[in-house]
Amino acid sequence: MSVLVVGSLALDSIETPFGSAKDKVGGSATYISAAASYFVNPIRIVGVVGGDFPQEGLTFLEERNIDLEGLEVVSGGKTFRWSGRYHYDLNERDTLLTELNVFDRFDPKIPEKYRKTRIVCLGNIDPVLQHRVLDQMENPRFVVCDTMNYWIEKKNADLRETLKSINALILNDSEARLLSHEPNLIKAGRVIRQMGPSVVIIKKGEHGALLLTETMVFSAPAYPMENIFDPTGAGDSFAGGFVGWIARTDDISEENLKRAVIYGSTLASFCVEKFGVEGLSDLTYLQIQDRFRQFREISRFDED
Ligand code: AMP
């Protein structure tokens, strides 16, 4: 089963306490597709880049078997740019720059052969665009959506409209509080579920993630990492691992959603070990399985 991914393809400039990099290939769709590609093929990407998007970025996606028919290239335009600076503890970051460029006029057109894709992942972009993508899809079975503070603040009403048409929302703890106006995350999850999605996943950085449904609160551990190099893309890799596992198994039972959250955390952990998309470039399924099992070990204990 394939997955349709829509989101940003970007040139990121990143500063961490360990170094900095300028105009590195990134973007929500790039990270999501790369992470999901370890579970199912092909991943179908919908997005836009300018003529300045480097060939190395396209090669990276092609090597991961990602179908680029839905990728628009505006030859005279500039690619979306984002720049961020991480604090000392790497949990917090400041956005220094968001330049929409070709995304400003982007009108997503879903190729005919993509329209029946059953699993859709709406990566972090303007919620108006996310909605336009859904309008062109024919009865998707499971729609996962990611967003961020930028859109919660700038396009709140549009985001609320998109939320009515999705099944699962992934966001981090501060974004959940911002969207729900509720400091407690369990309550925040309940408020957000009332906005549309029946499944809400709240990521808590190095403290794991919460999976909330009508009948369940599942607390997923975080993988204890000693070497975090660059947290950029962790959230998107999480979404890619989550949606990839759902597509591979075609199972949205509560037990399988829990596994999907652990696969999401697994892919995020690989992502942050290297700079940019490098951490997702040549993993093996065996490595992924191995780390998935370690997640169980780190929080298992005997009753007596
Ligand atoms: P993450 O670290 O998972 O939150 O994702 C970081 C990626 O999101 C970077 O590669 C950025 O290019 C991309 N990004 C940041 N801000 C935005 C935005 N407002 N819209 C779309 N993509 C964004």
CSV table of N, CA and C and ligand atoms in Angstrom, one decimal, residues 8 10 12 26-28 31 80 82 86 93 98 124-125 148 150-151 231-236, ligand 1:
chain,number,residue,atom,x,y,z
A,8,SER,N,6.3,20.5,2.9
A,8,SER,CA,7.3,21.4,2.3
A,8,SER,C,8.6,20.6,1.9
A,10,ALA,N,12.4,21.9,1.4
A,10,ALA,CA,13.0,23.2,1.9
A,10,ALA,C,14.5,23.2,1.7
A,12,ASP,N,17.1,24.4,4.4
A,12,ASP,CA,17.2,24.8,5.8
A,12,ASP,C,18.5,25.3,6.2
A,26,GLY,N,15.9,19.9,3.2
A,26,GLY,CA,15.0,19.5,4.3
A,26,GLY,C,13.6,19.7,3.9
A,27,GLY,N,12.7,20.0,4.9
A,27,GLY,CA,11.3,20.2,4.6
A,27,GLY,C,10.5,19.0,5.1
A,28,SER,N,9.2,19.3,5.5
A,28,SER,CA,8.4,18.3,6.1
A,28,SER,C,8.2,17.1,5.2
A,31,TYR,N,11.4,14.8,4.9
A,31,TYR,CA,11.6,13.9,6.1
A,31,TYR,C,10.6,12.8,6.2
A,80,PHE,N,11.2,27.1,-0.8
A,80,PHE,CA,10.9,27.5,0.6
A,80,PHE,C,12.2,27.4,1.4
A,82,TRP,N,13.8,27.9,5.5
A,82,TRP,CA,13.5,27.9,6.9
A,82,TRP,C,14.8,28.0,7.6
A,86,TYR,N,18.9,26.1,17.7
A,86,TYR,CA,18.5,25.3,18.8
A,86,TYR,C,19.2,25.8,20.1
A,93,ARG,N,13.8,25.5,20.3
A,93,ARG,CA,14.4,26.1,19.1
A,93,ARG,C,13.7,27.4,18.8
A,98,THR,N,11.2,32.2,8.1
A,98,THR,CA,10.3,31.4,7.3
A,98,THR,C,10.0,32.1,6.0
A,124,ASN,N,3.5,19.3,7.6
A,124,ASN,CA,3.4,20.7,8.0
A,124,ASN,C,3.5,21.7,6.9
A,125,ILE,N,2.4,22.2,6.4
A,125,ILE,CA,2.4,23.3,5.5
A,125,ILE,C,1.1,24.1,5.8
A,148,MET,N,2.2,23.0,13.1
A,148,MET,CA,3.1,23.6,14.0
A,148,MET,C,2.6,25.0,14.5
A,150,TYR,N,3.5,27.9,14.0
A,150,TYR,CA,3.4,29.0,13.0
A,150,TYR,C,2.0,29.0,12.4
A,151,TRP,N,1.4,27.8,12.1
A,151,TRP,CA,0.1,27.8,11.4
A,151,TRP,C,-1.0,27.9,12.5
A,231,PRO,N,18.3,18.1,15.8
A,231,PRO,CA,16.9,17.6,16.0
A,231,PRO,C,16.0,18.0,14.8
A,232,THR,N,16.5,18.7,13.8
A,232,THR,CA,15.6,19.1,12.7
A,232,THR,C,15.0,17.9,12.0
A,233,GLY,N,13.7,17.9,11.9
A,233,GLY,CA,13.1,16.8,11.1
A,233,GLY,C,12.6,15.6,12.0
A,234,ALA,N,12.9,15.8,13.3
A,234,ALA,CA,12.5,14.7,14.2
A,234,ALA,C,11.0,14.5,14.2
A,235,GLY,N,10.3,15.6,14.2
A,235,GLY,CA,8.8,15.5,14.3
A,235,GLY,C,8.3,14.9,12.9
A,236,ASP,N,8.9,15.3,11.9
A,236,ASP,CA,8.4,14.8,10.5
A,236,ASP,C,8.8,13.3,10.4
B,1,AMP,P1,10.5,19.4,12.5
B,1,AMP,O1,11.9,19.5,13.1
B,1,AMP,O2,10.1,17.9,12.4
B,1,AMP,O3,9.5,20.2,13.2
B,1,AMP,O4,10.6,19.9,11.0
B,1,AMP,C1,11.5,20.7,10.5
B,1,AMP,C2,11.3,20.9,9.0
B,1,AMP,O5,10.0,21.6,8.8
B,1,AMP,C3,12.3,21.7,8.4
B,1,AMP,O6,13.0,21.0,7.4
B,1,AMP,C4,11.6,23.0,7.8
B,1,AMP,O7,12.0,23.2,6.5
B,1,AMP,C5,10.2,22.6,7.8
B,1,AMP,N1,9.3,23.8,8.2
B,1,AMP,C6,9.6,24.7,9.2
B,1,AMP,N2,8.6,25.6,9.3
B,1,AMP,C7,7.7,25.3,8.3
B,1,AMP,C8,6.5,25.9,7.9
B,1,AMP,N3,6.0,27.0,8.5
B,1,AMP,N4,5.8,25.3,6.9
B,1,AMP,C9,6.3,24.2,6.3
B,1,AMP,N5,7.5,23.6,6.7
B,1,AMP,C10,8.2,24.1,7.7
